[in-house]
Amino acid sequence: MKKALFKPKPKTPVELVRHARELIIFLDSKTCTRESKREEKLSDLSKTVLEIRTVLYGNGELEPNAEACSQITREFFKDDTFRLFILYLSNLNLGLSDLSKMILEIRTVLYGNGESEPNADACSQITREFFKDDTFRLFILYLSNLKLGARQDATHVIANLQRQRVNSQLIASQYLEKNLDLVDMLIDGYEKEGDIALSYGAVARECIRHQSVARHILESEHMKKFFDYIQLPNFEIASDAVATFKVC
C-alpha cells in the first residue's frame, strides 16, 4: 500500500530524453566496474527508451500528446543526444529489441497509429530534438546495425523528419546544409551490399528533396558515381540508384 501511495513522479518528456542520454554516457564511459551496477543501468535505459516510445506513439488507449512529443523532439536534437544514440548503442549490450521498440514508437508519433492522425505539436518536438545534438547523424550511422524491420521503421522516421516544419521552418534542410558529409555517406551507401544499400537510397531520396542537398550532389563527384551504380549487377540496388538519380 505504501508503495502505491508514494510512487515516483513520472518523468517529463524532456527528462526522459536527458535521462537516456546520461545513461548512455555513463555506460559508454566504462567507469562502472561492477557488473550488477551496469546491468541495473542497462535495465534503466531500456525502461527509459520504452517510456519515450510510449510518449511518442501512445499506449494503445490514448493518443500521443502533441506537446510531449514536441518536447522529446527538441531534447533529442540537443546536446548531441541523437549522435550518442547512434554511436554508442552499438557498443553496449543493450538489446536491439529495445532500440527497435523506441524507433517504432517514434514512427507512430510521426505517422499516427491508423486510428488517429499525428499530433502536430508532438511531431514538432520530435523534429527539434532529432536535429539537435546530432541525433539525426547517429541514426544514419547506426542504421546498418539494425535488423531489417527496425531499419525500415528508422528509414520511415528519417524520411518523415525531412518534411516536418517547426515554426514554419524545415529544420532538416538547415541541418543537412551544415552536414553534407551525411549526404555523401548516404550516396556512397550504394557500394554496400544487400538491404542496407536500399535503406541508404531511400533516405537519400528524401534528403535530396531539399534544394541545398540536390545542389551539392549535382556539383559533386556523385553524379559520375551514379553511372556506375546503375550498372551494378544487383538489379534491386541498380534500380534504386536509378530512382535516386531521377530525383536529382
Coordinates of N, CA and C in Angstrom, one line a residue:
M1 N 0.8 -1.2 0.0 CA 0.0 0.0 0.0 C 0.9 1.3 0.0
K2 N 1.9 1.2 0.8 CA 2.8 2.4 0.9 C 3.4 2.7 -0.5
K3 N 3.8 1.6 -1.1 CA 4.4 1.8 -2.4 C 3.5 2.5 -3.4
A4 N 2.2 2.2 -3.3 CA 1.2 2.7 -4.2 C 1.0 4.2 -3.9
L5 N 1.1 4.5 -2.6 CA 0.9 5.9 -2.2 C 2.1 6.8 -2.6
F6 N 3.2 6.3 -2.6 CA 4.4 7.1 -2.8 C 5.2 6.7 -4.1
K7 N 4.4 6.5 -5.2 CA 5.0 6.1 -6.4 C 5.8 7.3 -6.9
P8 N 7.0 7.1 -7.5 CA 7.8 8.2 -8.0 C 7.1 9.0 -9.1
K9 N 7.3 10.3 -9.1 CA 6.6 11.1 -10.1 C 7.1 10.8 -11.5
P10 N 6.2 10.6 -12.5 CA 6.6 10.3 -13.8 C 7.6 11.4 -14.4
K11 N 8.5 11.0 -15.2 CA 9.4 11.9 -15.8 C 8.7 12.7 -16.9
T12 N 9.1 13.9 -17.1 CA 8.6 14.7 -18.2 C 9.2 14.2 -19.5
P13 N 8.7 14.5 -20.7 CA 9.3 14.1 -21.9 C 10.8 14.5 -22.0
V14 N 11.1 15.8 -21.6 CA 12.4 16.3 -21.7 C 13.3 15.5 -20.7
E15 N 12.8 15.2 -19.5 CA 13.6 14.4 -18.5 C 13.9 13.0 -19.0
L16 N 13.0 12.4 -19.8 CA 13.2 11.1 -20.3 C 14.4 11.1 -21.2
V17 N 14.4 12.0 -22.2 CA 15.5 12.1 -23.1 C 16.8 12.4 -22.4
R18 N 16.8 13.3 -21.5 CA 18.0 13.6 -20.8 C 18.5 12.4 -20.0
H19 N 17.6 11.7 -19.4 CA 18.0 10.5 -18.6 C 18.6 9.5 -19.5
A20 N 18.0 9.3 -20.6 CA 18.5 8.3 -21.6 C 19.9 8.7 -22.0
R21 N 20.1 10.0 -22.3 CA 21.5 10.5 -22.7 C 22.5 10.2 -21.5
E22 N 22.1 10.5 -20.3 CA 23.0 10.4 -19.2 C 23.4 8.9 -19.0
L23 N 22.4 8.0 -19.2 CA 22.7 6.6 -19.0 C 23.6 6.1 -20.1
I24 N 23.4 6.5 -21.3 CA 24.3 6.1 -22.4 C 25.7 6.5 -22.2
I25 N 25.9 7.8 -21.8 CA 27.2 8.3 -21.5 C 27.9 7.6 -20.3
F26 N 27.1 7.3 -19.3 CA 27.6 6.5 -18.2 C 28.1 5.1 -18.6
L27 N 27.2 4.4 -19.3 CA 27.6 3.1 -19.8 C 28.8 3.0 -20.7
D28 N 28.8 4.0 -21.6 CA 29.9 4.0 -22.6 C 31.2 4.5 -21.9
S29 N 31.2 5.2 -20.8 CA 32.4 5.7 -20.2 C 33.2 4.5 -19.5
K30 N 32.5 3.4 -19.3 CA 33.1 2.2 -18.7 C 33.7 2.5 -17.3
T31 N 33.1 3.5 -16.6 CA 33.6 3.9 -15.3 C 33.1 2.9 -14.2
C32 N 32.0 2.2 -14.6 CA 31.4 1.3 -13.7 C 32.1 -0.1 -13.9
T33 N 32.7 -0.6 -12.8 CA 33.3 -1.9 -12.9 C 32.5 -3.0 -12.4
R34 N 31.5 -2.7 -11.6 CA 30.6 -3.7 -11.0 C 29.5 -4.1 -12.1
E35 N 29.5 -5.4 -12.4 CA 28.6 -5.9 -13.4 C 27.1 -5.7 -13.0
S36 N 26.9 -5.8 -11.7 CA 25.5 -5.7 -11.2 C 25.0 -4.2 -11.4
K37 N 25.9 -3.3 -11.2 CA 25.6 -1.8 -11.4 C 25.3 -1.6 -12.9
R38 N 26.2 -2.2 -13.7 CA 26.0 -2.0 -15.2 C 24.7 -2.5 -15.7
E39 N 24.3 -3.7 -15.2 CA 23.0 -4.3 -15.5 C 21.9 -3.5 -15.1
E40 N 22.0 -2.9 -13.9 CA 21.0 -2.0 -13.4 C 20.8 -0.8 -14.3
K41 N 21.9 -0.2 -14.7 CA 21.8 0.9 -15.6 C 21.2 0.6 -17.0
L42 N 21.6 -0.6 -17.5 CA 21.1 -1.1 -18.8 C 19.6 -1.3 -18.7
S43 N 19.2 -1.9 -17.6 CA 17.7 -2.1 -17.4 C 17.0 -0.7 -17.3
D44 N 17.6 0.2 -16.6 CA 17.0 1.6 -16.5 C 16.9 2.2 -17.9
L45 N 18.0 2.1 -18.7 CA 18.0 2.6 -20.0 C 16.9 2.0 -20.9
S46 N 16.7 0.7 -20.8 CA 15.7 0.0 -21.6 C 14.3 0.5 -21.2
K47 N 14.1 0.7 -19.9 CA 12.8 1.2 -19.4 C 12.6 2.7 -19.9
T48 N 13.6 3.5 -19.9 CA 13.5 4.9 -20.3 C 13.2 5.0 -21.8
V49 N 13.9 4.1 -22.6 CA 13.6 4.1 -24.0 C 12.2 3.7 -24.3
L50 N 11.7 2.7 -23.6 CA 10.3 2.3 -23.7 C 9.3 3.4 -23.4
E51 N 9.7 4.2 -22.3 CA 8.8 5.3 -21.9 C 8.8 6.4 -23.0
I52 N 9.9 6.6 -23.6 CA 10.0 7.6 -24.7 C 9.1 7.2 -25.8
R53 N 9.2 5.9 -26.1 CA 8.4 5.3 -27.2 C 6.9 5.5 -26.9
T54 N 6.5 5.2 -25.7 CA 5.1 5.3 -25.3 C 4.6 6.7 -25.4
V55 N 5.5 7.7 -25.1 CA 5.1 9.1 -25.2 C 4.8 9.4 -26.7
L56 N 5.7 8.9 -27.5 CA 5.7 9.3 -29.0 C 4.5 8.6 -29.7
Y57 N 4.2 7.3 -29.3 CA 3.3 6.5 -30.0 C 1.9 6.3 -29.3
G58 N 1.9 6.7 -28.0 CA 0.7 6.4 -27.2 C 0.8 5.0 -26.6
N59 N -0.2 4.7 -25.8 CA -0.1 3.4 -25.1 C -1.2 2.4 -25.5
G60 N -1.8 2.7 -26.7 CA -2.8 1.8 -27.2 C -4.2 2.2 -26.8
E61 N -4.3 3.1 -25.8 CA -5.6 3.6 -25.3 C -5.7 5.1 -25.5
L62 N -4.6 5.7 -25.4 CA -4.6 7.2 -25.5 C -3.7 7.6 -26.7
E63 N -4.1 8.7 -27.4 CA -3.3 9.2 -28.4 C -2.1 9.9 -27.9
P64 N -1.0 10.0 -28.7 CA 0.2 10.8 -28.2 C -0.2 12.2 -28.0
N65 N 0.5 12.8 -27.0 CA 0.3 14.2 -26.7 C 1.2 15.0 -27.5
A66 N 0.7 15.9 -28.3 CA 1.5 16.7 -29.2 C 2.6 17.5 -28.5
E67 N 2.3 18.1 -27.4 CA 3.2 18.9 -26.7 C 4.4 18.1 -26.2
A68 N 4.0 16.9 -25.6 CA 5.0 16.0 -25.1 C 5.9 15.5 -26.2
C69 N 5.4 15.2 -27.4 CA 6.2 14.7 -28.5 C 7.1 15.8 -29.0
S70 N 6.6 17.1 -29.0 CA 7.5 18.2 -29.4 C 8.6 18.4 -28.4
Q71 N 8.4 18.2 -27.1 CA 9.4 18.4 -26.1 C 10.5 17.3 -26.3
I72 N 10.0 16.1 -26.6 CA 11.0 15.0 -26.8 C 11.8 15.3 -28.0
T73 N 11.2 15.7 -29.1 CA 11.9 16.0 -30.3 C 13.0 17.1 -30.1
R74 N 12.6 18.2 -29.4 CA 13.6 19.2 -29.2 C 14.8 18.7 -28.4
E75 N 14.5 17.9 -27.4 CA 15.6 17.4 -26.5 C 16.5 16.4 -27.2
F76 N 15.9 15.7 -28.1 CA 16.6 14.6 -28.8 C 17.7 15.2 -29.7
F77 N 17.4 16.4 -30.2 CA 18.4 17.0 -31.2 C 19.2 18.1 -30.5
K78 N 19.2 18.0 -29.2 CA 20.0 19.0 -28.4 C 21.1 18.2 -27.6
D79 N 22.3 18.8 -27.5 CA 23.3 18.2 -26.6 C 23.8 16.9 -27.2
D80 N 23.7 16.7 -28.5 CA 24.3 15.5 -29.1 C 23.6 14.2 -28.7
T81 N 22.4 14.3 -28.3 CA 21.7 13.1 -27.9 C 21.5 12.1 -29.1
F82 N 21.2 12.7 -30.2 CA 21.0 11.8 -31.4 C 22.3 11.1 -31.8
R83 N 23.4 11.8 -31.7 CA 24.7 11.2 -32.0 C 25.0 10.1 -31.0
L84 N 24.7 10.4 -29.8 CA 25.0 9.4 -28.7 C 24.2 8.1 -29.0
F85 N 23.0 8.2 -29.4 CA 22.2 7.0 -29.6 C 22.8 6.2 -30.8
I86 N 23.2 6.9 -31.8 CA 23.7 6.2 -33.0 C 25.1 5.6 -32.7
L87 N 26.0 6.4 -32.1 CA 27.4 6.0 -32.0 C 27.6 5.0 -30.8
Y88 N 26.8 5.1 -29.7 CA 27.1 4.4 -28.6 C 26.3 3.1 -28.4
L89 N 25.1 3.1 -28.9 CA 24.3 1.9 -28.7 C 24.9 0.6 -29.3
S90 N 25.7 0.8 -30.3 CA 26.3 -0.4 -30.9 C 27.4 -1.0 -30.0
N91 N 27.9 -0.2 -29.1 CA 28.9 -0.6 -28.2 C 28.4 -1.2 -26.9
L92 N 27.1 -1.1 -26.7 CA 26.5 -1.5 -25.5 C 25.9 -2.9 -25.7
N93 N 25.6 -3.6 -24.6 CA 24.9 -4.9 -24.7 C 23.5 -4.6 -24.5
L94 N 23.0 -3.5 -24.9 CA 21.6 -3.1 -24.9 C 20.9 -3.9 -26.0
G95 N 19.8 -4.6 -25.6 CA 19.1 -5.4 -26.6 C 18.6 -4.5 -27.8
L96 N 18.8 -4.9 -29.0 CA 18.3 -4.2 -30.1 C 16.8 -4.1 -30.1
S97 N 16.2 -5.0 -29.4 CA 14.7 -5.0 -29.4 C 14.2 -3.7 -28.7
D98 N 15.0 -3.2 -27.7 CA 14.6 -2.0 -27.0 C 14.7 -0.8 -28.0
L99 N 15.8 -0.8 -28.7 CA 16.0 0.3 -29.7 C 15.0 0.2 -30.8
S100 N 14.7 -1.0 -31.2 CA 13.7 -1.2 -32.3 C 12.3 -0.7 -31.8
K101 N 12.0 -1.0 -30.5 CA 10.7 -0.5 -30.0 C 10.6 1.0 -29.9
M102 N 11.7 1.6 -29.5 CA 11.8 3.1 -29.5 C 11.6 3.7 -30.8
I103 N 12.2 3.1 -31.8 CA 12.1 3.6 -33.2 C 10.7 3.5 -33.7
L104 N 10.1 2.4 -33.3 CA 8.7 2.2 -33.7 C 7.8 3.2 -33.1
E105 N 8.0 3.5 -31.8 CA 7.2 4.5 -31.1 C 7.4 5.9 -31.8
I106 N 8.6 6.2 -32.1 CA 8.8 7.5 -32.8 C 8.1 7.5 -34.1
R107 N 8.1 6.4 -34.8 CA 7.4 6.4 -36.1 C 5.9 6.5 -35.9
T108 N 5.4 5.9 -34.9 CA 3.9 6.0 -34.6 C 3.6 7.5 -34.3
V109 N 4.4 8.2 -33.6 CA 4.1 9.6 -33.3 C 4.1 10.4 -34.6
L110 N 5.0 10.1 -35.5 CA 5.1 10.9 -36.7 C 4.1 10.5 -37.7
Y111 N 3.6 9.3 -37.7 CA 2.7 8.8 -38.8 C 1.3 8.6 -38.2
G112 N 1.1 8.5 -36.9 CA -0.2 8.1 -36.4 C -0.2 6.6 -36.2
N113 N -1.3 6.2 -35.6 CA -1.4 4.7 -35.3 C -2.5 4.0 -36.2
G114 N -3.0 4.7 -37.2 CA -4.0 4.1 -38.0 C -5.4 4.5 -37.6
E115 N -5.6 4.9 -36.4 CA -6.9 5.3 -35.8 C -6.9 6.8 -35.6
S116 N -5.8 7.4 -35.3 CA -5.7 8.9 -35.1 C -4.6 9.5 -35.9
E117 N -4.8 10.7 -36.3 CA -3.7 11.4 -37.0 C -2.6 11.8 -36.1
P118 N -1.4 12.1 -36.7 CA -0.3 12.5 -35.9 C -0.6 13.8 -35.2
N119 N 0.0 14.0 -34.0 CA -0.2 15.2 -33.3 C 0.9 16.2 -33.7
A120 N 0.4 17.4 -34.2 CA 1.4 18.3 -34.8 C 2.4 18.8 -33.8
D121 N 2.0 19.0 -32.6 CA 3.0 19.5 -31.6 C 4.0 18.4 -31.2
A122 N 3.5 17.2 -31.1 CA 4.4 16.1 -30.8 C 5.4 15.9 -31.9
C123 N 5.0 16.0 -33.1 CA 5.9 15.9 -34.3 C 6.9 17.0 -34.3
S124 N 6.5 18.2 -33.9 CA 7.5 19.3 -33.8 C 8.5 19.1 -32.8
Q125 N 8.1 18.5 -31.6 CA 9.0 18.3 -30.5 C 10.1 17.2 -31.0
I126 N 9.6 16.2 -31.6 CA 10.5 15.1 -32.1 C 11.5 15.7 -33.1
T127 N 10.9 16.5 -34.0 CA 11.8 17.0 -35.0 C 12.9 17.9 -34.5
R128 N 12.5 18.8 -33.5 CA 13.5 19.6 -32.9 C 14.6 18.8 -32.2
E129 N 14.2 17.8 -31.5 CA 15.1 17.0 -30.7 C 16.0 16.2 -31.6
F130 N 15.4 15.7 -32.7 CA 16.2 14.9 -33.6 C 17.3 15.6 -34.3
F131 N 17.1 16.9 -34.6 CA 18.2 17.7 -35.3 C 19.0 18.5 -34.3
K132 N 18.9 18.2 -33.1 CA 19.7 18.9 -32.1 C 20.7 17.8 -31.5
D133 N 21.9 18.2 -31.3 CA 22.9 17.3 -30.7 C 23.2 16.1 -31.6
D134 N 23.0 16.3 -32.9 CA 23.4 15.3 -33.9 C 22.7 14.0 -33.7
T135 N 21.5 13.9 -33.2 CA 20.8 12.7 -33.1 C 20.5 12.1 -34.5
F136 N 20.3 13.0 -35.4 CA 20.0 12.6 -36.8 C 21.2 11.8 -37.3
R137 N 22.4 12.4 -37.1 CA 23.6 11.7 -37.6 C 23.8 10.3 -37.0
L138 N 23.5 10.2 -35.7 CA 23.6 8.9 -35.0 C 22.7 7.9 -35.7
F139 N 21.5 8.3 -36.0 CA 20.5 7.4 -36.6 C 21.1 6.9 -38.0
I140 N 21.7 7.8 -38.7 CA 22.2 7.4 -40.0 C 23.4 6.4 -39.8
L141 N 24.3 6.8 -38.9 CA 25.4 5.9 -38.7 C 25.1 4.5 -38.1
Y142 N 24.1 4.5 -37.4 CA 23.7 3.2 -36.7 C 22.7 2.4 -37.6
L143 N 22.3 2.9 -38.7 CA 21.2 2.3 -39.5 C 21.6 0.9 -39.9
S144 N 22.9 0.7 -40.3 CA 23.3 -0.6 -40.8 C 23.3 -1.7 -39.7
N145 N 23.3 -1.3 -38.4 CA 23.3 -2.3 -37.3 C 22.0 -2.8 -36.9
L146 N 20.9 -2.2 -37.5 CA 19.6 -2.6 -37.1 C 19.1 -3.7 -38.0
K147 N 18.2 -4.5 -37.4 CA 17.6 -5.6 -38.2 C 16.7 -5.0 -39.2
L148 N 16.3 -5.7 -40.3 CA 15.6 -5.2 -41.4 C 14.3 -4.4 -41.0
G149 N 13.5 -5.0 -40.1 CA 12.3 -4.4 -39.7 C 12.5 -3.1 -39.0
A150 N 13.4 -3.1 -38.1 CA 13.7 -1.8 -37.3 C 14.4 -0.8 -38.3
R151 N 15.2 -1.3 -39.2 CA 15.8 -0.4 -40.2 C 14.8 0.3 -41.0
Q152 N 13.7 -0.5 -41.4 CA 12.7 0.1 -42.2 C 11.9 1.2 -41.4
D153 N 11.7 0.9 -40.1 CA 11.0 1.9 -39.3 C 11.9 3.1 -39.2
A154 N 13.2 2.9 -39.0 CA 14.1 4.1 -38.8 C 14.1 4.9 -40.1
T155 N 14.1 4.2 -41.2 CA 14.1 4.9 -42.5 C 12.8 5.7 -42.7
H156 N 11.7 5.2 -42.2 CA 10.4 6.0 -42.3 C 10.5 7.2 -41.4
V157 N 11.1 7.0 -40.2 CA 11.2 8.1 -39.3 C 12.1 9.2 -39.9
I158 N 13.2 8.8 -40.5 CA 14.1 9.8 -41.1 C 13.5 10.5 -42.2
A159 N 12.7 9.8 -43.0 CA 12.0 10.3 -44.2 C 11.0 11.4 -43.8
N160 N 10.2 11.0 -42.7 CA 9.2 11.9 -42.2 C 9.8 13.2 -41.7
L161 N 10.9 13.1 -41.0 CA 11.5 14.3 -40.4 C 12.0 15.3 -41.5
Q162 N 12.2 14.8 -42.7 CA 12.6 15.7 -43.8 C 11.5 16.7 -44.1
R163 N 10.2 16.3 -43.8 CA 9.1 17.1 -44.2 C 8.5 17.9 -43.1
Q164 N 8.9 17.6 -41.9 CA 8.4 18.3 -40.7 C 8.8 19.7 -40.6
R165 N 7.9 20.6 -40.3 CA 8.2 22.0 -40.2 C 8.0 22.4 -38.7
V166 N 8.9 23.2 -38.2 CA 8.9 23.7 -36.8 C 8.9 25.2 -37.0
N167 N 7.9 25.9 -36.5 CA 7.8 27.3 -36.7 C 7.9 27.7 -38.1
S168 N 7.3 27.0 -39.0 CA 7.3 27.2 -40.5 C 8.6 26.9 -41.1
Q169 N 9.6 26.4 -40.4 CA 10.9 26.2 -41.0 C 11.2 24.7 -41.1
L170 N 11.8 24.3 -42.2 CA 12.3 22.9 -42.4 C 13.6 22.8 -41.7
I171 N 13.6 22.3 -40.5 CA 14.8 22.1 -39.7 C 15.8 21.1 -40.4
A172 N 15.2 20.1 -41.0 CA 16.1 19.1 -41.7 C 16.9 19.7 -42.8
S173 N 16.3 20.6 -43.5 CA 17.0 21.3 -44.6 C 18.2 22.1 -44.1
Q174 N 18.0 22.8 -43.0 CA 19.0 23.7 -42.4 C 20.1 22.8 -41.8
Y175 N 19.7 21.7 -41.2 CA 20.7 20.7 -40.6 C 21.6 20.1 -41.7
L176 N 21.0 19.6 -42.7 CA 21.7 18.9 -43.8 C 22.7 19.8 -44.5
E177 N 22.2 21.1 -44.7 CA 23.1 22.1 -45.3 C 24.4 22.3 -44.6
K178 N 24.4 22.0 -43.3 CA 25.6 22.1 -42.5 C 26.3 20.8 -42.3
N179 N 25.6 19.7 -42.7 CA 26.2 18.4 -42.5 C 26.1 17.6 -43.8
L180 N 26.6 18.1 -44.9 CA 26.6 17.5 -46.2 C 27.4 16.2 -46.2
D181 N 28.3 16.0 -45.3 CA 29.0 14.7 -45.3 C 28.1 13.6 -45.1
L182 N 26.9 13.8 -44.4 CA 26.0 12.7 -44.3 C 25.3 12.3 -45.6
V183 N 25.2 13.3 -46.4 CA 24.6 13.1 -47.8 C 25.6 12.2 -48.6
D184 N 26.9 12.6 -48.4 CA 28.0 11.8 -49.1 C 27.9 10.3 -48.6
M185 N 27.7 10.2 -47.3 CA 27.7 8.8 -46.7 C 26.5 8.0 -47.3
L186 N 25.4 8.7 -47.5 CA 24.2 8.0 -48.0 C 24.4 7.6 -49.4
I187 N 24.9 8.5 -50.2 CA 25.1 8.1 -51.6 C 26.1 7.0 -51.8
D188 N 27.2 7.1 -51.0 CA 28.2 6.0 -51.0 C 27.6 4.7 -50.5
G189 N 26.5 4.7 -49.9 CA 25.8 3.5 -49.4 C 25.5 2.5 -50.5
Y190 N 25.4 3.0 -51.7 CA 25.2 2.1 -52.8 C 26.3 1.1 -53.1
E191 N 27.4 1.4 -52.5 CA 28.6 0.5 -52.6 C 28.5 -0.6 -51.6
K192 N 27.6 -0.6 -50.7 CA 27.4 -1.6 -49.7 C 26.5 -2.7 -50.3
E193 N 26.5 -3.8 -49.6 CA 25.7 -5.0 -50.1 C 24.4 -5.2 -49.4
G194 N 23.4 -5.7 -50.1 CA 22.2 -6.1 -49.5 C 21.2 -5.0 -49.2
D195 N 20.3 -5.2 -48.3 CA 19.2 -4.3 -48.0 C 19.7 -2.9 -47.4
I196 N 20.9 -2.9 -46.8 CA 21.3 -1.6 -46.3 C 21.5 -0.6 -47.4
A197 N 21.9 -1.0 -48.6 CA 22.1 -0.1 -49.7 C 20.8 0.5 -50.1
L198 N 19.7 -0.3 -50.0 CA 18.4 0.2 -50.3 C 17.9 1.2 -49.3
S199 N 18.2 0.9 -48.0 CA 17.8 1.8 -46.9 C 18.5 3.1 -47.1
Y200 N 19.8 3.1 -47.4 CA 20.5 4.4 -47.6 C 19.9 5.1 -48.8
G201 N 19.5 4.4 -49.8 CA 19.0 5.0 -51.0 C 17.6 5.7 -50.7
A202 N 16.8 5.0 -49.9 CA 15.5 5.6 -49.6 C 15.7 6.9 -48.8
V203 N 16.6 6.9 -47.8 CA 16.9 8.1 -47.0 C 17.5 9.2 -47.9
A204 N 18.4 8.8 -48.8 CA 19.0 9.8 -49.7 C 17.9 10.5 -50.6
R205 N 17.0 9.8 -51.1 CA 15.9 10.4 -51.9 C 15.1 11.5 -51.2
E206 N 14.8 11.2 -49.9 CA 14.1 12.2 -49.1 C 15.0 13.4 -48.8
C207 N 16.2 13.2 -48.6 CA 17.1 14.3 -48.3 C 17.4 15.2 -49.6
I208 N 17.4 14.5 -50.7 CA 17.7 15.2 -52.0 C 16.5 16.2 -52.3
R209 N 15.4 16.0 -51.7 CA 14.3 16.9 -52.0 C 14.6 18.4 -51.5
H210 N 15.6 18.5 -50.6 CA 16.0 19.8 -50.2 C 16.9 20.4 -51.2
Q211 N 16.7 21.6 -51.7 CA 17.5 22.2 -52.7 C 19.0 22.2 -52.5
S212 N 19.4 22.5 -51.2 CA 20.8 22.6 -50.9 C 21.5 21.2 -51.1
V213 N 20.7 20.1 -50.7 CA 21.3 18.8 -50.9 C 21.4 18.4 -52.3
A214 N 20.3 18.7 -53.1 CA 20.3 18.4 -54.5 C 21.5 19.1 -55.2
R215 N 21.7 20.4 -54.9 CA 22.7 21.2 -55.5 C 24.1 20.6 -55.2
H216 N 24.2 20.1 -53.9 CA 25.5 19.5 -53.5 C 25.8 18.3 -54.4
I217 N 24.8 17.5 -54.6 CA 25.1 16.2 -55.4 C 25.4 16.6 -56.8
L218 N 24.6 17.5 -57.4 CA 24.8 17.9 -58.8 C 26.2 18.4 -59.0
E219 N 26.7 19.1 -58.0 CA 28.0 19.8 -58.2 C 29.2 18.9 -57.7
S220 N 28.9 17.7 -57.3 CA 29.9 16.8 -56.8 C 30.3 15.7 -57.7
E221 N 31.2 14.8 -57.2 CA 31.6 13.6 -58.0 C 30.5 12.6 -58.0
H222 N 29.5 12.8 -57.1 CA 28.4 11.7 -57.0 C 27.7 11.5 -58.3
M223 N 27.6 12.5 -59.1 CA 26.9 12.3 -60.4 C 27.6 11.3 -61.3
K224 N 28.9 11.3 -61.2 CA 29.7 10.3 -62.0 C 29.5 8.9 -61.4
K225 N 29.4 8.9 -60.1 CA 29.3 7.6 -59.4 C 27.9 6.9 -59.8
F226 N 26.9 7.7 -60.0 CA 25.6 7.2 -60.3 C 25.6 6.3 -61.6
F227 N 26.5 6.7 -62.5 CA 26.5 5.9 -63.8 C 27.1 4.5 -63.5
D228 N 27.9 4.4 -62.4 CA 28.5 3.1 -62.0 C 27.4 2.3 -61.2
Y229 N 26.7 3.1 -60.4 CA 25.7 2.4 -59.5 C 24.6 1.8 -60.3
I230 N 24.1 2.5 -61.4 CA 23.0 2.0 -62.2 C 23.4 0.8 -63.0
Q231 N 24.7 0.5 -63.0 CA 25.1 -0.7 -63.8 C 25.6 -1.8 -62.9
L232 N 25.3 -1.7 -61.6 CA 25.6 -2.7 -60.6 C 24.9 -4.0 -61.0
P233 N 25.6 -5.2 -60.7 CA 25.0 -6.5 -61.1 C 23.7 -6.8 -60.2
N234 N 23.6 -6.2 -59.0 CA 22.4 -6.4 -58.2 C 21.3 -5.5 -58.8
F235 N 20.3 -6.2 -59.3 CA 19.2 -5.4 -60.0 C 18.5 -4.5 -59.1
E236 N 18.2 -4.9 -57.9 CA 17.4 -4.1 -56.9 C 18.2 -2.8 -56.6
I237 N 19.5 -3.0 -56.3 CA 20.3 -1.8 -56.0 C 20.5 -0.9 -57.2
A238 N 20.7 -1.5 -58.3 CA 20.8 -0.7 -59.5 C 19.6 0.1 -59.8
S239 N 18.4 -0.5 -59.7 CA 17.1 0.1 -59.9 C 16.9 1.3 -58.9
D240 N 17.3 1.0 -57.6 CA 17.2 2.0 -56.6 C 18.0 3.2 -56.9
A241 N 19.2 3.0 -57.4 CA 20.1 4.0 -57.8 C 19.5 4.9 -58.9
V242 N 18.8 4.2 -59.8 CA 18.2 5.0 -60.9 C 17.1 5.9 -60.3
A243 N 16.3 5.4 -59.4 CA 15.3 6.1 -58.7 C 15.8 7.4 -58.0
T244 N 17.0 7.2 -57.4 CA 17.6 8.3 -56.7 C 18.2 9.3 -57.7
F245 N 18.7 8.8 -58.7 CA 19.3 9.7 -59.8 C 18.2 10.6 -60.4
K246 N 17.0 10.0 -60.6 CA 15.9 10.8 -61.2 C 15.5 11.9 -60.3
V247 N 15.6 11.7 -58.9 CA 15.2 12.8 -58.0 C 16.1 14.0 -58.1
C248 N 17.4 13.7 -58.4 CA 18.4 14.8 -58.5 C 18.0 15.7 -59.7

